[in-house]
């Protein structure tokens, strides 16, 4: 396969860059006086940087990547990072367990939350959950984790989040299209170089991302969150990642902080090209851009609908009393789900115990499925694809009535597609949708097979949907005690979901091609 | 709308023909000495025949139908029949309740099973369940129904079944294609007359249908089923309808009869053009035809998988003891579900009580979703469409690698599609799939909203899936005591599912067109 050297070289380069994250984390561990954690990050940095350097050197003469190689590189990089990014979890857990260091290095006592990461699988789960900005966790009580691991979890989500924006906006972008979807006709131009404008685009993305993160930290400090959680929650909020430093997530705090987190999640849901335009003063994009308009409409409608469900029997375990509590829970959980952030302020399910009703659970599932804007850090199908699916289906039906000679167009937001474009984008959306459903069915089947039948089915579907949409809310099923096969299944769902399935499918396609299985 | 007169005329003609069913039923009631039921059928016949005649006369000069009109006529006819076909239920229930007749007319005592049909909604539900060959029922203990209503239920399923075959094979068929799917390019040729060969095709279908029904009656008599249930079960088996004359369905009988019913359901699953070829001696179609081959593969694999699930915890309520019992239940339920027949020999759910596990329930759901062959009486997506969806999706992904100059083909069974055909059929399949999921979500949402939260979600999904795939198995939820809104919802699911959604969508499209909402 001629693409292999290119992919290996580029994955190597990514590892080289990402290994700098581990170097930064050595410093963070030191600043927090967790000196026992510094060797773990150092060793991890050497391994990740070393593997990256070997790959980058070995294949340095590989040809430049086209779109196909870019997709395969993305799919591979997220997979490799999941494994190498698990090293700090593994090494810190073992360092605490063995305690080989002098007293001044501050090794803490063994704690049950951190100790689960002595099992490499738990660290791999946590690492891919971080890099995919999912936020499902193997940590039972996040408060008990070392700050170094708080940081590492938040940092993986933050970098993973910006990584997805760069991938979708800069690398797989279709020139001149706001939809940022990828399509085969571009992908076929294997020899087209990644545009030189990519560098400046990436710079702009980083600037906005950093600015939003600082703004989020400031906001959280103003409403009274202490510095350490403010830094972490701002990073994981803008990344729509959802890792928290508390077992109770944002439920740890009062109403004002909970409301303050909502706009941070919304900011993470908006496409970065739109952020760019709005920051340049083109405020009208709030309502003119199809996806941004629908974020506000859908978040509002969904939050009110969830509140109504919670008021009419949806709050099966009686968590809420006042109207304001119902509304706040409905708003926060729906925005958290649909922005694919995964912060929580209330229980959706209690594992085998009931918390919310099946109806409320499925409404949140619907939010997770749609997600928000392509071109942001969110997961799920993305609103542009949902619009293409629904409007495109109606357009196909109306086509039955159109005379052959008719010039047919499909209007999607500001764009007007001719018949050929419309067919192409509709097909792209349906391919993703079909594969999405297939992986969802596989995930639910494996979970039902491996889990106790005591878990209500809606909660099982919820956790799989949460993984595949990179949300991170859970209904009380996901945790260190679940069977290994279900951890691997959710790892697959997170990986497939993060890459919007097609790059993974292209990776599979590359394998098929290798074996000459394509016609 | 210029299509309205044509549709009205053709629906009228259909009503004229179908009113003959009611005339035949007068005789059946008489033969069974249920003289009190004869006026009900007579009145119904006059009303249905009268409405039909008025429509047919009034619009007799309407232009000939094209494909669009045929689709709208089909969607309308099934809807109108649901209402008019409910009259015998309503009138017989009231006749028993009021008892206005002399003693020799044999009016029985009021019975709780029959009495629910004094509510017109229950009759409409039963009628559309019959005409769509679904088999969900409002009758609690079918044994207690008058034979006239046994007959009317079976007859609606039998005629509804052949109606679907005629619709898909003769009227909406694509010439030269084995797939029997409809597509817009044909539909656009509004002026194309229905082919003269339709009459001879319909004749052949009727001959085969009648032959298979007689063969089924004979088989059931041989294995020991009494005449009356043999006639009814043969009719509803070949129609893959699934109404039974027993509350316990085929579970009323022993193992031998249960096994004997399986090939009847399989026969009903095979496309009628394939039956025709096989009867002409071309036996190789059993394995050469894509759909027929997959019926045998999928039924076998699914039955064994369900047996395995039942053996490993899936039989949550302990219904089965021996290995043979597990196998027989797995085989019968899977074949009944996937052939969309809906006969039962075991409980899948007991309403709020558990019978089968969620995993087993969902495996049966998967069978209901796929269904069997297009061109037979089954519902669901149909195997050809499932094959198009799955192979087409892989084909789209492989397309990413193909150079622009490549001549790409998609092989579906015996047919080799060029790129344009493949795109067209893939789009047709995805449109149906997207709409299918949308209506399923709507159905489940309404059920969850209106039903007690005590019902496990998998059983709620099961009953909606059963309605939309025209199966008729239920998990203990569907019955006369369910809220009216859920009955209306299932009525909609049955109607939409029977017509494979697109004709209903075209009907909606016609309305949209009327209001100039299409671009
Ligand atoms: K998340
Ligand atoms: K049926």
PDB file of C-alpha atoms in Angstrom, chain A residues 68 71-72 183-185 187-190 309 354 357-359 362 366 369 389-390 393-404 408-410 419 423 426-427 430-431 433-435 437-438 441 444 448-449 453 457-458 461 502 505-507 509-510 512-513 517-519, chain B residues 68 71-72 183-185 187-190 309 354 357-359 362 366 369 389-390 393-404 408-410 419 423 426-427 430-431 433-435 437-438 441 444 448-449 453 457-458 461 502 505-507 509-510 512-513 517-519:
ATOM      1  CA  UNK A  68      -7.150   9.825   1.603  1.00  0.00           C
ATOM      2  CA  UNK A  71      -8.091  10.592   6.670  1.00  0.00           C
ATOM      3  CA  UNK A  72      -6.124   7.434   7.336  1.00  0.00           C
ATOM      4  CA  UNK A 183     -16.493  14.084  -0.075  1.00  0.00           C
ATOM      5  CA  UNK A 184     -15.028  11.537  -2.370  1.00  0.00           C
ATOM      6  CA  UNK A 185     -14.491  13.801  -5.343  1.00  0.00           C
ATOM      7  CA  UNK A 187     -10.662  12.701  -1.734  1.00  0.00           C
ATOM      8  CA  UNK A 188      -9.918  11.292  -5.134  1.00  0.00           C
ATOM      9  CA  UNK A 189      -7.478  14.067  -5.907  1.00  0.00           C
ATOM     10  CA  UNK A 190      -4.830  12.159  -4.117  1.00  0.00           C
ATOM     11  CA  UNK A 309     -40.862  15.789  30.654  1.00  0.00           C
ATOM     12  CA  UNK A 354     -34.061   4.505  37.921  1.00  0.00           C
ATOM     13  CA  UNK A 357     -37.725   8.076  32.747  1.00  0.00           C
ATOM     14  CA  UNK A 358     -37.162   6.362  29.415  1.00  0.00           C
ATOM     15  CA  UNK A 359     -38.783   9.272  27.593  1.00  0.00           C
ATOM     16  CA  UNK A 362     -34.323   9.162  24.865  1.00  0.00           C
ATOM     17  CA  UNK A 366     -31.740  12.517  20.457  1.00  0.00           C
ATOM     18  CA  UNK A 369     -27.289  12.010  18.243  1.00  0.00           C
ATOM     19  CA  UNK A 389     -30.710  14.227   5.819  1.00  0.00           C
ATOM     20  CA  UNK A 390     -34.113  15.712   6.578  1.00  0.00           C
ATOM     21  CA  UNK A 393     -35.181  13.300   2.034  1.00  0.00           C
ATOM     22  CA  UNK A 394     -38.073  15.686   1.427  1.00  0.00           C
ATOM     23  CA  UNK A 395     -36.255  16.931  -1.666  1.00  0.00           C
ATOM     24  CA  UNK A 396     -35.971  13.373  -2.974  1.00  0.00           C
ATOM     25  CA  UNK A 397     -39.686  12.809  -2.453  1.00  0.00           C
ATOM     26  CA  UNK A 398     -40.602  16.064  -4.171  1.00  0.00           C
ATOM     27  CA  UNK A 399     -38.387  14.929  -7.048  1.00  0.00           C
ATOM     28  CA  UNK A 400     -41.006  12.311  -7.868  1.00  0.00           C
ATOM     29  CA  UNK A 401     -43.243  15.099  -9.094  1.00  0.00           C
ATOM     30  CA  UNK A 402     -40.667  17.125 -10.962  1.00  0.00           C
ATOM     31  CA  UNK A 403     -40.703  16.870 -14.753  1.00  0.00           C
ATOM     32  CA  UNK A 404     -37.446  15.518 -16.207  1.00  0.00           C
ATOM     33  CA  UNK A 408     -33.890  21.262  -9.340  1.00  0.00           C
ATOM     34  CA  UNK A 409     -32.039  22.906  -6.474  1.00  0.00           C
ATOM     35  CA  UNK A 410     -31.714  22.261  -2.780  1.00  0.00           C
ATOM     36  CA  UNK A 419     -29.000  18.660  -8.437  1.00  0.00           C
ATOM     37  CA  UNK A 423     -27.291  14.224  -4.557  1.00  0.00           C
ATOM     38  CA  UNK A 426     -27.251  13.707   0.517  1.00  0.00           C
ATOM     39  CA  UNK A 427     -25.345  10.507  -0.218  1.00  0.00           C
ATOM     40  CA  UNK A 430     -26.723   8.974   4.409  1.00  0.00           C
ATOM     41  CA  UNK A 431     -23.501   6.962   4.297  1.00  0.00           C
ATOM     42  CA  UNK A 433     -26.028   7.885   9.006  1.00  0.00           C
ATOM     43  CA  UNK A 434     -26.194   4.237   7.938  1.00  0.00           C
ATOM     44  CA  UNK A 435     -22.750   3.498   9.387  1.00  0.00           C
ATOM     45  CA  UNK A 437     -26.729   3.221  13.091  1.00  0.00           C
ATOM     46  CA  UNK A 438     -24.746   0.073  12.325  1.00  0.00           C
ATOM     47  CA  UNK A 441     -26.509  -1.463  16.954  1.00  0.00           C
ATOM     48  CA  UNK A 444     -25.807  -1.974  22.081  1.00  0.00           C
ATOM     49  CA  UNK A 448     -26.605  -6.238  26.241  1.00  0.00           C
ATOM     50  CA  UNK A 449     -24.723  -9.468  25.759  1.00  0.00           C
ATOM     51  CA  UNK A 453     -29.909  -7.822  32.394  1.00  0.00           C
ATOM     52  CA  UNK A 457     -32.222  -0.932  28.062  1.00  0.00           C
ATOM     53  CA  UNK A 458     -32.615   2.831  27.674  1.00  0.00           C
ATOM     54  CA  UNK A 461     -28.479   2.632  24.665  1.00  0.00           C
ATOM     55  CA  UNK A 502     -15.823   7.966   7.291  1.00  0.00           C
ATOM     56  CA  UNK A 505     -14.323   3.504   7.034  1.00  0.00           C
ATOM     57  CA  UNK A 506     -11.613   4.731   4.657  1.00  0.00           C
ATOM     58  CA  UNK A 507      -9.034   3.004   6.844  1.00  0.00           C
ATOM     59  CA  UNK A 509     -11.434   0.577   2.828  1.00  0.00           C
ATOM     60  CA  UNK A 510      -7.661   0.823   2.544  1.00  0.00           C
ATOM     61  CA  UNK A 512     -10.051  -3.960   1.682  1.00  0.00           C
ATOM     62  CA  UNK A 513      -8.156  -2.396  -1.183  1.00  0.00           C
ATOM     63  CA  UNK A 517     -11.638  -6.843  -2.297  1.00  0.00           C
ATOM     64  CA  UNK A 518     -12.986  -3.822  -4.096  1.00  0.00           C
ATOM     65  CA  UNK A 519     -14.563  -3.909  -7.513  1.00  0.00           C
TER      66      UNK A 519
ATOM     67  CA  UNK B  68     -47.568   8.906  -9.041  1.00  0.00           C
ATOM     68  CA  UNK B  71     -48.858   5.424  -5.406  1.00  0.00           C
ATOM     69  CA  UNK B  72     -51.329   7.966  -4.086  1.00  0.00           C
ATOM     70  CA  UNK B 183     -38.107   4.877  -8.399  1.00  0.00           C
ATOM     71  CA  UNK B 184     -38.709   8.423  -9.346  1.00  0.00           C
ATOM     72  CA  UNK B 185     -37.524   8.233 -12.943  1.00  0.00           C
ATOM     73  CA  UNK B 187     -42.680   7.771 -11.493  1.00  0.00           C
ATOM     74  CA  UNK B 188     -41.990  10.877 -13.489  1.00  0.00           C
ATOM     75  CA  UNK B 189     -43.411   9.321 -16.614  1.00  0.00           C
ATOM     76  CA  UNK B 190     -46.822  10.326 -15.481  1.00  0.00           C
ATOM     77  CA  UNK B 309     -29.644 -16.335  23.487  1.00  0.00           C
ATOM     78  CA  UNK B 354     -40.428  -9.874  31.771  1.00  0.00           C
ATOM     79  CA  UNK B 357     -34.400 -10.602  27.760  1.00  0.00           C
ATOM     80  CA  UNK B 358     -33.693  -7.302  26.043  1.00  0.00           C
ATOM     81  CA  UNK B 359     -31.030  -8.969  23.874  1.00  0.00           C
ATOM     82  CA  UNK B 362     -33.810  -6.806  20.004  1.00  0.00           C
ATOM     83  CA  UNK B 366     -33.698  -6.874  13.896  1.00  0.00           C
ATOM     84  CA  UNK B 369     -36.749  -4.640  10.634  1.00  0.00           C
ATOM     85  CA  UNK B 389     -27.951  -0.285   1.989  1.00  0.00           C
ATOM     86  CA  UNK B 390     -25.061  -2.400   3.235  1.00  0.00           C
ATOM     87  CA  UNK B 393     -22.443   1.901   1.737  1.00  0.00           C
ATOM     88  CA  UNK B 394     -19.281  -0.168   1.292  1.00  0.00           C
ATOM     89  CA  UNK B 395     -19.369   0.708  -2.402  1.00  0.00           C
ATOM     90  CA  UNK B 396     -19.522   4.417  -1.572  1.00  0.00           C
ATOM     91  CA  UNK B 397     -16.531   4.103   0.753  1.00  0.00           C
ATOM     92  CA  UNK B 398     -14.541   2.179  -1.839  1.00  0.00           C
ATOM     93  CA  UNK B 399     -15.388   4.977  -4.265  1.00  0.00           C
ATOM     94  CA  UNK B 400     -13.061   7.240  -2.294  1.00  0.00           C
ATOM     95  CA  UNK B 401     -10.141   5.249  -3.679  1.00  0.00           C
ATOM     96  CA  UNK B 402     -11.305   4.907  -7.250  1.00  0.00           C
ATOM     97  CA  UNK B 403      -9.628   7.135  -9.821  1.00  0.00           C
ATOM     98  CA  UNK B 404     -12.049   9.488 -11.579  1.00  0.00           C
ATOM     99  CA  UNK B 408     -17.507   1.544 -11.295  1.00  0.00           C
ATOM    100  CA  UNK B 409     -20.176  -1.099 -10.935  1.00  0.00           C
ATOM    101  CA  UNK B 410     -22.186  -2.498  -8.052  1.00  0.00           C
ATOM    102  CA  UNK B 419     -22.587   3.914 -11.401  1.00  0.00           C
ATOM    103  CA  UNK B 423     -26.422   5.754  -6.976  1.00  0.00           C
ATOM    104  CA  UNK B 426     -28.760   3.466  -3.070  1.00  0.00           C
ATOM    105  CA  UNK B 427     -30.556   6.781  -2.721  1.00  0.00           C
ATOM    106  CA  UNK B 430     -31.576   5.385   2.038  1.00  0.00           C
ATOM    107  CA  UNK B 431     -34.665   7.563   1.620  1.00  0.00           C
ATOM    108  CA  UNK B 433     -34.350   3.920   5.632  1.00  0.00           C
ATOM    109  CA  UNK B 434     -34.241   7.514   6.894  1.00  0.00           C
ATOM    110  CA  UNK B 435     -38.033   7.817   6.830  1.00  0.00           C
ATOM    111  CA  UNK B 437     -36.153   5.521  11.397  1.00  0.00           C
ATOM    112  CA  UNK B 438     -38.014   8.832  11.657  1.00  0.00           C
ATOM    113  CA  UNK B 441     -38.695   7.374  16.592  1.00  0.00           C
ATOM    114  CA  UNK B 444     -41.651   5.148  20.244  1.00  0.00           C
ATOM    115  CA  UNK B 448     -43.367   6.343  25.887  1.00  0.00           C
ATOM    116  CA  UNK B 449     -45.260   9.553  26.445  1.00  0.00           C
ATOM    117  CA  UNK B 453     -43.377   3.894  32.586  1.00  0.00           C
ATOM    118  CA  UNK B 457     -38.469   0.179  26.812  1.00  0.00           C
ATOM    119  CA  UNK B 458     -37.443  -2.793  24.683  1.00  0.00           C
ATOM    120  CA  UNK B 461     -39.802  -0.447  20.802  1.00  0.00           C
ATOM    121  CA  UNK B 502     -42.639   6.180  -0.130  1.00  0.00           C
ATOM    122  CA  UNK B 505     -44.475  10.259   1.421  1.00  0.00           C
ATOM    123  CA  UNK B 506     -45.651  10.886  -2.132  1.00  0.00           C
ATOM    124  CA  UNK B 507     -49.131  11.505  -0.775  1.00  0.00           C
ATOM    125  CA  UNK B 509     -45.561  15.353  -1.318  1.00  0.00           C
ATOM    126  CA  UNK B 510     -48.776  15.820  -3.313  1.00  0.00           C
ATOM    127  CA  UNK B 512     -46.913  19.929  -0.306  1.00  0.00           C
ATOM    128  CA  UNK B 513     -47.122  20.432  -4.053  1.00  0.00           C
ATOM    129  CA  UNK B 517     -44.089  24.268  -0.938  1.00  0.00           C
ATOM    130  CA  UNK B 518     -41.680  22.539  -3.279  1.00  0.00           C
ATOM    131  CA  UNK B 519     -38.827  24.241  -5.043  1.00  0.00           C
TER     132      UNK B 519
END
